[in-house]
PDB file of C-alpha atoms and ligand atoms in Angstrom:
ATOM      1  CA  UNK A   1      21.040   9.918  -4.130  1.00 33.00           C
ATOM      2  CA  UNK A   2      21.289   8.108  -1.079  1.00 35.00           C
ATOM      3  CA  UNK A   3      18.805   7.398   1.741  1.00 34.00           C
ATOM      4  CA  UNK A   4      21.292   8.345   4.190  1.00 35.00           C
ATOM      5  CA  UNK A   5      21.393  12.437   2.889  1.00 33.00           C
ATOM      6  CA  UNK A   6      17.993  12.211   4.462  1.00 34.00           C
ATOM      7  CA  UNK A   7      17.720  11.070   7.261  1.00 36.00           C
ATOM      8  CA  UNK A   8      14.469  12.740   8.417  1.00 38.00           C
ATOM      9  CA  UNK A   9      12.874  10.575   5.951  1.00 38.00           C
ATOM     10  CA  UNK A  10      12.738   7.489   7.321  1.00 39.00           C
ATOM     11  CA  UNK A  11       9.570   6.452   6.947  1.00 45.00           C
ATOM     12  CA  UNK A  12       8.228   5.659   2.879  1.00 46.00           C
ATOM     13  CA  UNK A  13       6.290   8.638   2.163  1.00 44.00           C
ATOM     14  CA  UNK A  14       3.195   7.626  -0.433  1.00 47.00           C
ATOM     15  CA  UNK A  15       0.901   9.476  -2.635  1.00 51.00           C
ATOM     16  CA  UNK A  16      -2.530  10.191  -2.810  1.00 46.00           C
ATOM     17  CA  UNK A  17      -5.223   7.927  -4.165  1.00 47.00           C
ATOM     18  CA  UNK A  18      -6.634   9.612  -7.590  1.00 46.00           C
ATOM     19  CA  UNK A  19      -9.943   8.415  -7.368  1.00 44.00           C
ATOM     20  CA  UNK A  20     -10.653   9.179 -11.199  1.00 42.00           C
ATOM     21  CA  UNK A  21     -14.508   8.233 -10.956  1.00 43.00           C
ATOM     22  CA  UNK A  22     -15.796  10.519 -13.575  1.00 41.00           C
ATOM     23  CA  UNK A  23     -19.187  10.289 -12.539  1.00 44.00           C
ATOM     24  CA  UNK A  24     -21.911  11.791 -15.429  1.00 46.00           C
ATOM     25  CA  UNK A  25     -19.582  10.894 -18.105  1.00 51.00           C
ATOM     26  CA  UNK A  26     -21.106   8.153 -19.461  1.00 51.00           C
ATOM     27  CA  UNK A  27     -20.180   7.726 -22.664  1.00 53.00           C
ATOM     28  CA  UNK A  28     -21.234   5.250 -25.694  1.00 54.00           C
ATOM     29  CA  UNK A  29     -17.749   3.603 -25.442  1.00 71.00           C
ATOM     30  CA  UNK A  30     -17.910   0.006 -24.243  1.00 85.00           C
ATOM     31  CA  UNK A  31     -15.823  -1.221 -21.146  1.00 88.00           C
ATOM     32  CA  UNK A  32     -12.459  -2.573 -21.781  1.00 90.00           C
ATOM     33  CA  UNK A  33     -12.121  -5.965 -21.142  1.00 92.00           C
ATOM     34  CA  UNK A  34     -10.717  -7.478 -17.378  1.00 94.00           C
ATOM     35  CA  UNK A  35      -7.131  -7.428 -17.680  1.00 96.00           C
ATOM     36  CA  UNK A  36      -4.125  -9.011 -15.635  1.00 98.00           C
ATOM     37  CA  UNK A  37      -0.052  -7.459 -16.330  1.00 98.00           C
ATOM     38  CA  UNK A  38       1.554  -7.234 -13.314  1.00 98.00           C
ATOM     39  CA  UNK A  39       5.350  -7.275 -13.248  1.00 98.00           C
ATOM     40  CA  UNK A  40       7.282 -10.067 -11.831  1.00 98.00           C
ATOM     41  CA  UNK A  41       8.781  -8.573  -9.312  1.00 97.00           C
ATOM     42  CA  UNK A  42       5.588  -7.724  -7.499  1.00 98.00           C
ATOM     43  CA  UNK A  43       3.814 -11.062  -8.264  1.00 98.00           C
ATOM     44  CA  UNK A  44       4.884 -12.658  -4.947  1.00 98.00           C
ATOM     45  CA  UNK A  45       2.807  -9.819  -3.070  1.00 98.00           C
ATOM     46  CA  UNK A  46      -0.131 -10.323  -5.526  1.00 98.00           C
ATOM     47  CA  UNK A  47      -0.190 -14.232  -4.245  1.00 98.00           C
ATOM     48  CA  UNK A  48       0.345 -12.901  -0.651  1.00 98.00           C
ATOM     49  CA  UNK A  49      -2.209 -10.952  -1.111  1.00 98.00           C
ATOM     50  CA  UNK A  50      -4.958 -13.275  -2.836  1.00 98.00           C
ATOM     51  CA  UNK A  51      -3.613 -15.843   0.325  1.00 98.00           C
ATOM     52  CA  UNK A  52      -4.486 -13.188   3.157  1.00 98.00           C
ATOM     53  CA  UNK A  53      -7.769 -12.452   1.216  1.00 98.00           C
ATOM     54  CA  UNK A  54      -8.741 -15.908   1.323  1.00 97.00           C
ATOM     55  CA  UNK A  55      -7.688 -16.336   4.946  1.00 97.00           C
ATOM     56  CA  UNK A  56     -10.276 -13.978   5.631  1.00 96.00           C
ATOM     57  CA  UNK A  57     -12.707 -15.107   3.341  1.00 95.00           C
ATOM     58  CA  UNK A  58     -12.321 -11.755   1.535  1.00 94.00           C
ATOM     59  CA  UNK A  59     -14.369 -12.353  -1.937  1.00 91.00           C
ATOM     60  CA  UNK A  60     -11.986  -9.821  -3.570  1.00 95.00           C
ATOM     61  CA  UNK A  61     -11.241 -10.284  -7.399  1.00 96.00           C
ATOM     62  CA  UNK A  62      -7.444  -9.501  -8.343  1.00 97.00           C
ATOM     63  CA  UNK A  63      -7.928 -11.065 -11.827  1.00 97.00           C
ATOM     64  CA  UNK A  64      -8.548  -7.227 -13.563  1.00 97.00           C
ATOM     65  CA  UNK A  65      -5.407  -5.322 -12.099  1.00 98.00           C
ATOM     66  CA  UNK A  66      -2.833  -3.407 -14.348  1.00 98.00           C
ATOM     67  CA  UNK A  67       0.580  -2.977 -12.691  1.00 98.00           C
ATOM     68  CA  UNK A  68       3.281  -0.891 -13.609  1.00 98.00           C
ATOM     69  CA  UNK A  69       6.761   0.537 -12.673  1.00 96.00           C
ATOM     70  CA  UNK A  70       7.565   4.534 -12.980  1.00 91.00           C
ATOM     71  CA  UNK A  71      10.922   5.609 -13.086  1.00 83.00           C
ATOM     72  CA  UNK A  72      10.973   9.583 -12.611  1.00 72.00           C
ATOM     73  CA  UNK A  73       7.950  10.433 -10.483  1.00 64.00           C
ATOM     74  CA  UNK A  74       7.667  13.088  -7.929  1.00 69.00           C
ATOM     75  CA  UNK A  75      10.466  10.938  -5.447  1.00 69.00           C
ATOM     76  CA  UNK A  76       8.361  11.567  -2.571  1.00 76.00           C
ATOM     77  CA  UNK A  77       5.145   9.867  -5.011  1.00 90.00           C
ATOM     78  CA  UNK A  78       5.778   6.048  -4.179  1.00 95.00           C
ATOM     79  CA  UNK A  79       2.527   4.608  -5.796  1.00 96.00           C
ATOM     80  CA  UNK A  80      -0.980   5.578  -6.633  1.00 96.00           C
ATOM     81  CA  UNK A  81      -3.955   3.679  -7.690  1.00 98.00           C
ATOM     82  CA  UNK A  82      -6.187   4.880 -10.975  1.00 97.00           C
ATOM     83  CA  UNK A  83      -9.423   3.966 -10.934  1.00 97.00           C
ATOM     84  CA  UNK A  84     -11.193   5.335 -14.535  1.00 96.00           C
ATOM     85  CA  UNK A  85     -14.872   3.986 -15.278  1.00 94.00           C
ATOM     86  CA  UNK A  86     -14.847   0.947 -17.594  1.00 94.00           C
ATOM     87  CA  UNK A  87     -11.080   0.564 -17.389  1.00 96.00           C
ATOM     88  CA  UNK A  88      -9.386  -1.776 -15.267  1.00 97.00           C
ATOM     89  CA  UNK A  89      -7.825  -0.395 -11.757  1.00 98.00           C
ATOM     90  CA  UNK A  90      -4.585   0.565 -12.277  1.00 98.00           C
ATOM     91  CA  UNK A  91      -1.388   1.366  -9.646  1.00 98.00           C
ATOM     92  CA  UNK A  92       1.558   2.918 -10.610  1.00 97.00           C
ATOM     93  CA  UNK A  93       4.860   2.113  -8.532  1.00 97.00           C
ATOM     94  CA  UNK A  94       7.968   4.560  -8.649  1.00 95.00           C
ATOM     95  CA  UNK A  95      10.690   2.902  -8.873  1.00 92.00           C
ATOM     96  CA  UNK A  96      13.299   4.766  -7.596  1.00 91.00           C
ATOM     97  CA  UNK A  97      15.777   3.888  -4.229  1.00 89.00           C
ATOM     98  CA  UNK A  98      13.428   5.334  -1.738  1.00 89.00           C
ATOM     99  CA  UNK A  99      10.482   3.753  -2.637  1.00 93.00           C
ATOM    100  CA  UNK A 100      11.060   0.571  -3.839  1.00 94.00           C
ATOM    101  CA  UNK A 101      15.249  -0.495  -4.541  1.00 93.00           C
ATOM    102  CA  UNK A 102      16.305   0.520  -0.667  1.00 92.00           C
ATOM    103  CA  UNK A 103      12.815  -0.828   0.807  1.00 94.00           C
ATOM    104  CA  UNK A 104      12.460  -3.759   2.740  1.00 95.00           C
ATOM    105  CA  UNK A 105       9.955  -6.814   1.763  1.00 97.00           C
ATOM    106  CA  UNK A 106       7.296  -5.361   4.305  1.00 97.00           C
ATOM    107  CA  UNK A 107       7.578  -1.612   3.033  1.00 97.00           C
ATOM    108  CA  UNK A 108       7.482  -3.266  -0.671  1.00 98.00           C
ATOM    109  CA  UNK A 109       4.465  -5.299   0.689  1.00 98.00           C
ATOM    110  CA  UNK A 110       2.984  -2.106   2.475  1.00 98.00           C
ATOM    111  CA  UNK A 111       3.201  -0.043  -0.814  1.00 98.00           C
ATOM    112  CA  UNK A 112       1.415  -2.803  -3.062  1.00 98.00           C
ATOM    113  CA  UNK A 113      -1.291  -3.405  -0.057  1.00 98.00           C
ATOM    114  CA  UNK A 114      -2.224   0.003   0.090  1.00 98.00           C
ATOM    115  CA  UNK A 115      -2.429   0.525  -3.128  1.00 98.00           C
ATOM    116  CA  UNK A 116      -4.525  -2.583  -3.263  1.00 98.00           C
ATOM    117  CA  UNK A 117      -6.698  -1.451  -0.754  1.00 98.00           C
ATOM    118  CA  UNK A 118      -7.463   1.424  -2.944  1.00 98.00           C
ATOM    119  CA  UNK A 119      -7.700  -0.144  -6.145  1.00 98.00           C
ATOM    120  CA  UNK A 120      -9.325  -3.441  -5.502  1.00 98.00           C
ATOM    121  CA  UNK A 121     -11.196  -3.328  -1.947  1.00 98.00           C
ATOM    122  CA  UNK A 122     -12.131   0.496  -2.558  1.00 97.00           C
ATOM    123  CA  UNK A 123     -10.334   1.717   0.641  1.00 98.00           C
ATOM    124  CA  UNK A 124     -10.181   5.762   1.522  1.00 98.00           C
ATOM    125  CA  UNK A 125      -7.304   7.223   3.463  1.00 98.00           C
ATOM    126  CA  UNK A 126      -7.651   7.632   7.120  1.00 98.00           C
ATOM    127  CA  UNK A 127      -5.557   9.458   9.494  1.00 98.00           C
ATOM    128  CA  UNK A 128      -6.578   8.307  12.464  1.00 98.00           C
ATOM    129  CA  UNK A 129      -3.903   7.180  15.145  1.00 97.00           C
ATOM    130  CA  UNK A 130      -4.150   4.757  18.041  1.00 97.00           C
ATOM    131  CA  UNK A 131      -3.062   5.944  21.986  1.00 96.00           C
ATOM    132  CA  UNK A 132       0.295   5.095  21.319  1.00 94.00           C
ATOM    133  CA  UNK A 133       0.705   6.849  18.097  1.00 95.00           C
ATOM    134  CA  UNK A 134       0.373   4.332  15.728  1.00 96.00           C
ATOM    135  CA  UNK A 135      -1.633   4.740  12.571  1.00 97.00           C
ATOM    136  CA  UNK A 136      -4.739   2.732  12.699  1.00 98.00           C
ATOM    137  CA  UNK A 137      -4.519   1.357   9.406  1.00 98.00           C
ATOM    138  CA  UNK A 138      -2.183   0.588   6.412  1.00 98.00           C
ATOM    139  CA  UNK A 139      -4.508   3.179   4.457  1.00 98.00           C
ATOM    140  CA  UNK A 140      -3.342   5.763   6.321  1.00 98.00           C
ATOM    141  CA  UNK A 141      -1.616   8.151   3.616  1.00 95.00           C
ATOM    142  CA  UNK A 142       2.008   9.122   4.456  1.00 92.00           C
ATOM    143  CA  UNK A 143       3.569   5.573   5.749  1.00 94.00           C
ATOM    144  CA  UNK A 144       3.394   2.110   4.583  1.00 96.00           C
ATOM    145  CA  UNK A 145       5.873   1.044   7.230  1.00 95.00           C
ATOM    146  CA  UNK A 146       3.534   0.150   9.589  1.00 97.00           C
ATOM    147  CA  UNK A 147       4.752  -3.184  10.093  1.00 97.00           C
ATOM    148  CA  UNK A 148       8.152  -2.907   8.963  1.00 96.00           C
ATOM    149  CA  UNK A 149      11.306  -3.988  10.231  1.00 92.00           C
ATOM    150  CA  UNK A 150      14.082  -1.086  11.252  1.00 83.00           C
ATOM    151  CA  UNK A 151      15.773   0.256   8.197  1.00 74.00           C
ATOM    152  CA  UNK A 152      18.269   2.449  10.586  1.00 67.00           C
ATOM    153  CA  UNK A 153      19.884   0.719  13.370  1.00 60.00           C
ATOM    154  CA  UNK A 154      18.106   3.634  15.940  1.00 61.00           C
ATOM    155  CA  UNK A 155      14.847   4.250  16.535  1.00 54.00           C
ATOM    156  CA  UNK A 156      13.837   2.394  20.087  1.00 56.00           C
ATOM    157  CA  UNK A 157      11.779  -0.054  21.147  1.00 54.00           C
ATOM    158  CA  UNK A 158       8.897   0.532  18.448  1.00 61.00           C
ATOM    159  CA  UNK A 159      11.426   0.001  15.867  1.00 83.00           C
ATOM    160  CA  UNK A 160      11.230  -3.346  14.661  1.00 91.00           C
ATOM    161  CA  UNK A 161       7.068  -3.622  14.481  1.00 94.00           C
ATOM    162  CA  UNK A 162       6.803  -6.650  12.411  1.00 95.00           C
ATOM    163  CA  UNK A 163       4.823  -8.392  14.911  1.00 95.00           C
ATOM    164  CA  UNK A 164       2.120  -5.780  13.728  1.00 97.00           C
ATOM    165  CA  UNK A 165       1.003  -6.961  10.398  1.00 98.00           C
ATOM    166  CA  UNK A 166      -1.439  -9.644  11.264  1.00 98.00           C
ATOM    167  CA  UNK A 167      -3.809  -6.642  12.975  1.00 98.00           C
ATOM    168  CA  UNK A 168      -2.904  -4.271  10.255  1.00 98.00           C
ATOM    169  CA  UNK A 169      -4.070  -6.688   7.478  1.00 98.00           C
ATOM    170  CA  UNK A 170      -6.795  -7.937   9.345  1.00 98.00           C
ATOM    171  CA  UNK A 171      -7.729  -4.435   9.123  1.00 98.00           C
ATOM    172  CA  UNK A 172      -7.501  -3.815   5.325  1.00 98.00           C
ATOM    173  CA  UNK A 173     -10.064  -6.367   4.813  1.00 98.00           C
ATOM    174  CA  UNK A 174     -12.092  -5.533   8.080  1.00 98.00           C
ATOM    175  CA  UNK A 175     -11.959  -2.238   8.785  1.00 97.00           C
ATOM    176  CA  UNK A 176     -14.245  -2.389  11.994  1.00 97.00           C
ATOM    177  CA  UNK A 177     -11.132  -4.899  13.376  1.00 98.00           C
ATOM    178  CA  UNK A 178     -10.816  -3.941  17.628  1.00 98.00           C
ATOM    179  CA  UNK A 179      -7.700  -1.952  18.516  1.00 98.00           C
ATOM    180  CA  UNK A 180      -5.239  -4.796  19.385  1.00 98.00           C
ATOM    181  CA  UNK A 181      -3.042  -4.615  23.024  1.00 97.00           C
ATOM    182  CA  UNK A 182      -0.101  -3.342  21.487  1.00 96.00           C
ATOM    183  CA  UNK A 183      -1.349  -0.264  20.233  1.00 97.00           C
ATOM    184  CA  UNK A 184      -2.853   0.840  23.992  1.00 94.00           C
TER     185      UNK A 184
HETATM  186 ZN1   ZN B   1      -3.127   6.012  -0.613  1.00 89.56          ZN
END
Protein backbone atom coordinates (compact mmCIF):
# COMPACT_ATOMS: atom_id res chain seq x y z
CA UNK A 1 0.00 0.00 0.00
CA UNK A 2 1.40 3.20 -0.66
CA UNK A 3 1.58 6.43 1.38
CA UNK A 4 0.47 8.32 -1.50
CA UNK A 5 -3.40 6.46 -1.55
CA UNK A 6 -3.59 8.55 1.57
CA UNK A 7 -2.84 11.49 1.44
CA UNK A 8 -4.84 12.87 4.40
CA UNK A 9 -2.46 11.01 6.45
CA UNK A 10 0.40 12.80 6.48
CA UNK A 11 1.29 13.05 9.70
CA UNK A 12 2.53 9.39 11.70
CA UNK A 13 -0.43 8.56 13.61
CA UNK A 14 0.73 6.63 17.11
CA UNK A 15 -0.94 4.56 19.65
CA UNK A 16 -1.83 4.81 23.04
CA UNK A 17 0.43 4.21 26.00
CA UNK A 18 -0.87 0.83 27.87
CA UNK A 19 0.09 1.71 31.14
CA UNK A 20 -0.20 -2.03 32.42
CA UNK A 21 0.48 -1.08 36.22
CA UNK A 22 -1.51 -3.77 37.81
CA UNK A 23 -1.62 -2.21 41.01
CA UNK A 24 -2.88 -4.84 44.09
CA UNK A 25 -1.50 -7.69 42.25
CA UNK A 26 1.30 -8.40 44.07
CA UNK A 27 2.20 -11.61 43.68
CA UNK A 28 4.99 -14.07 45.29
CA UNK A 29 6.79 -14.12 41.87
CA UNK A 30 10.18 -12.42 41.98
CA UNK A 31 11.11 -9.53 39.47
CA UNK A 32 12.73 -10.47 36.31
CA UNK A 33 16.02 -9.42 36.00
CA UNK A 34 17.10 -5.74 34.08
CA UNK A 35 17.30 -6.58 30.58
CA UNK A 36 18.77 -4.82 27.36
CA UNK A 37 17.57 -6.33 23.39
CA UNK A 38 17.04 -3.65 21.32
CA UNK A 39 17.30 -4.15 17.56
CA UNK A 40 19.98 -2.67 15.54
CA UNK A 41 18.26 -0.64 13.61
CA UNK A 42 16.99 1.50 16.44
CA UNK A 43 20.29 1.49 18.44
CA UNK A 44 21.50 4.80 16.92
CA UNK A 45 18.32 6.55 18.57
CA UNK A 46 18.97 4.66 21.87
CA UNK A 47 22.66 6.47 21.87
CA UNK A 48 20.90 9.72 20.73
CA UNK A 49 18.88 9.38 23.25
CA UNK A 50 21.25 8.43 26.32
CA UNK A 51 23.45 11.68 24.59
CA UNK A 52 20.40 14.21 24.91
CA UNK A 53 19.73 12.71 28.43
CA UNK A 54 23.08 13.44 29.50
CA UNK A 55 23.09 16.89 27.91
CA UNK A 56 20.51 17.62 30.26
CA UNK A 57 21.79 15.90 33.07
CA UNK A 58 18.73 13.61 32.84
CA UNK A 59 19.66 10.60 35.43
CA UNK A 60 17.52 8.29 33.24
CA UNK A 61 18.52 4.50 33.13
CA UNK A 62 18.10 2.89 29.50
CA UNK A 63 20.08 -0.23 30.59
CA UNK A 64 16.47 -2.37 31.33
CA UNK A 65 14.58 -1.68 27.92
CA UNK A 66 13.13 -4.53 25.67
CA UNK A 67 12.69 -3.49 22.02
CA UNK A 68 10.91 -5.09 19.42
CA UNK A 69 9.57 -4.89 15.79
CA UNK A 70 5.71 -5.88 14.89
CA UNK A 71 4.85 -6.64 11.56
CA UNK A 72 0.86 -6.73 11.28
CA UNK A 73 -0.44 -4.31 13.90
CA UNK A 74 -3.42 -2.14 13.68
CA UNK A 75 -1.46 0.16 10.60
CA UNK A 76 -2.58 3.21 12.20
CA UNK A 77 -0.77 1.54 15.83
CA UNK A 78 2.94 2.80 15.21
CA UNK A 79 4.39 1.90 18.73
CA UNK A 80 3.33 1.48 22.29
CA UNK A 81 5.18 1.16 25.46
CA UNK A 82 4.29 -1.89 28.14
CA UNK A 83 5.00 -1.23 31.36
CA UNK A 84 4.02 -4.68 33.62
CA UNK A 85 5.23 -4.66 37.42
CA UNK A 86 8.55 -6.51 37.87
CA UNK A 87 9.12 -6.82 34.14
CA UNK A 88 11.26 -4.67 32.22
CA UNK A 89 9.52 -1.67 30.07
CA UNK A 90 8.83 -2.80 26.92
CA UNK A 91 7.87 -0.82 23.32
CA UNK A 92 6.64 -2.42 20.51
CA UNK A 93 7.35 -0.78 16.95
CA UNK A 94 5.13 -1.70 13.81
CA UNK A 95 6.96 -2.10 11.22
CA UNK A 96 5.10 -1.50 8.38
CA UNK A 97 5.67 1.54 5.44
CA UNK A 98 3.77 4.13 7.31
CA UNK A 99 5.28 3.92 10.42
CA UNK A 100 8.62 3.10 10.15
CA UNK A 101 10.02 1.93 6.17
CA UNK A 102 8.56 5.42 4.48
CA UNK A 103 9.50 7.57 7.74
CA UNK A 104 12.12 9.93 7.90
CA UNK A 105 15.12 9.78 10.64
CA UNK A 106 13.19 12.46 12.81
CA UNK A 107 9.67 10.65 12.59
CA UNK A 108 11.79 7.27 13.33
CA UNK A 109 13.44 9.34 16.17
CA UNK A 110 9.96 10.87 17.23
CA UNK A 111 8.37 7.33 17.46
CA UNK A 112 11.29 5.78 19.68
CA UNK A 113 11.33 9.22 21.90
CA UNK A 114 7.88 9.03 22.67
CA UNK A 115 7.78 5.83 23.35
CA UNK A 116 10.75 6.45 25.56
CA UNK A 117 9.17 9.08 27.27
CA UNK A 118 6.57 6.65 28.26
CA UNK A 119 8.53 3.77 29.06
CA UNK A 120 11.62 5.11 30.68
CA UNK A 121 10.92 8.85 31.96
CA UNK A 122 7.17 7.86 32.84
CA UNK A 123 5.64 10.55 30.52
CA UNK A 124 1.53 10.82 30.08
CA UNK A 125 -0.01 12.08 26.88
CA UNK A 126 -0.91 15.66 26.63
CA UNK A 127 -2.91 17.41 24.12
CA UNK A 128 -2.23 20.63 24.70
CA UNK A 129 -1.31 23.01 21.68
CA UNK A 130 0.69 26.22 21.56
CA UNK A 131 -0.94 29.75 19.82
CA UNK A 132 0.18 28.71 16.65
CA UNK A 133 -1.10 25.25 16.68
CA UNK A 134 1.68 23.33 17.48
CA UNK A 135 1.58 20.49 19.94
CA UNK A 136 3.37 21.36 23.06
CA UNK A 137 5.18 18.30 23.41
CA UNK A 138 6.47 15.12 21.61
CA UNK A 139 4.03 13.20 24.11
CA UNK A 140 1.29 14.49 22.57
CA UNK A 141 -0.61 11.24 21.20
CA UNK A 142 -1.47 11.38 17.46
CA UNK A 143 1.96 12.91 15.85
CA UNK A 144 5.53 12.28 16.33
CA UNK A 145 6.39 14.65 13.51
CA UNK A 146 6.82 17.43 15.48
CA UNK A 147 10.12 18.21 14.33
CA UNK A 148 10.20 16.55 11.14
CA UNK A 149 11.29 17.47 7.87
CA UNK A 150 8.44 17.64 4.86
CA UNK A 151 7.62 14.21 3.62
CA UNK A 152 5.28 15.86 0.70
CA UNK A 153 6.72 18.59 -1.27
CA UNK A 154 3.39 20.96 -0.03
CA UNK A 155 2.51 21.95 3.07
CA UNK A 156 3.81 25.84 3.58
CA UNK A 157 5.98 27.53 5.53
CA UNK A 158 5.58 25.24 8.78
CA UNK A 159 6.60 22.41 6.71
CA UNK A 160 10.06 21.72 7.22
CA UNK A 161 10.11 22.21 11.37
CA UNK A 162 13.37 20.65 12.07
CA UNK A 163 14.64 23.64 13.69
CA UNK A 164 12.06 22.53 16.45
CA UNK A 165 13.60 19.60 18.12
CA UNK A 166 16.00 21.19 20.49
CA UNK A 167 12.66 22.80 22.45
CA UNK A 168 10.73 19.67 21.90
CA UNK A 169 13.42 17.47 23.58
CA UNK A 170 14.25 19.88 26.02
CA UNK A 171 10.76 19.32 26.84
CA UNK A 172 10.66 15.48 27.19
CA UNK A 173 13.10 15.72 29.90
CA UNK A 174 11.72 19.11 31.35
CA UNK A 175 8.38 19.32 30.99
CA UNK A 176 7.97 22.82 32.74
CA UNK A 177 10.45 24.06 29.55
CA UNK A 178 8.96 28.04 28.53
CA UNK A 179 7.06 28.16 25.24
CA UNK A 180 9.90 29.03 22.78
CA UNK A 181 9.37 32.24 20.03
CA UNK A 182 8.49 30.11 17.33
CA UNK A 183 5.53 28.64 18.64
CA UNK A 184 3.86 32.39 19.49
ZN1 LIG B 1 1.98 7.63 23.44
Amino acid sequence: MSLRQHPVRIRPVIHSVLLAILFGCHSSSQPEPSQYSVPAEVEPFMQSFRAEALKRNSPVSTENLIITFQSGQQEDICGQCYLDPGKPPRITLNNNSFCWQQANQQEREGLIFHELGHCLLKRLHKTDHFPNGAYVTLMNPDNVGVYAPCRYPVGGEECDKRDRRAYYIDELFTPTTPMPDWAK
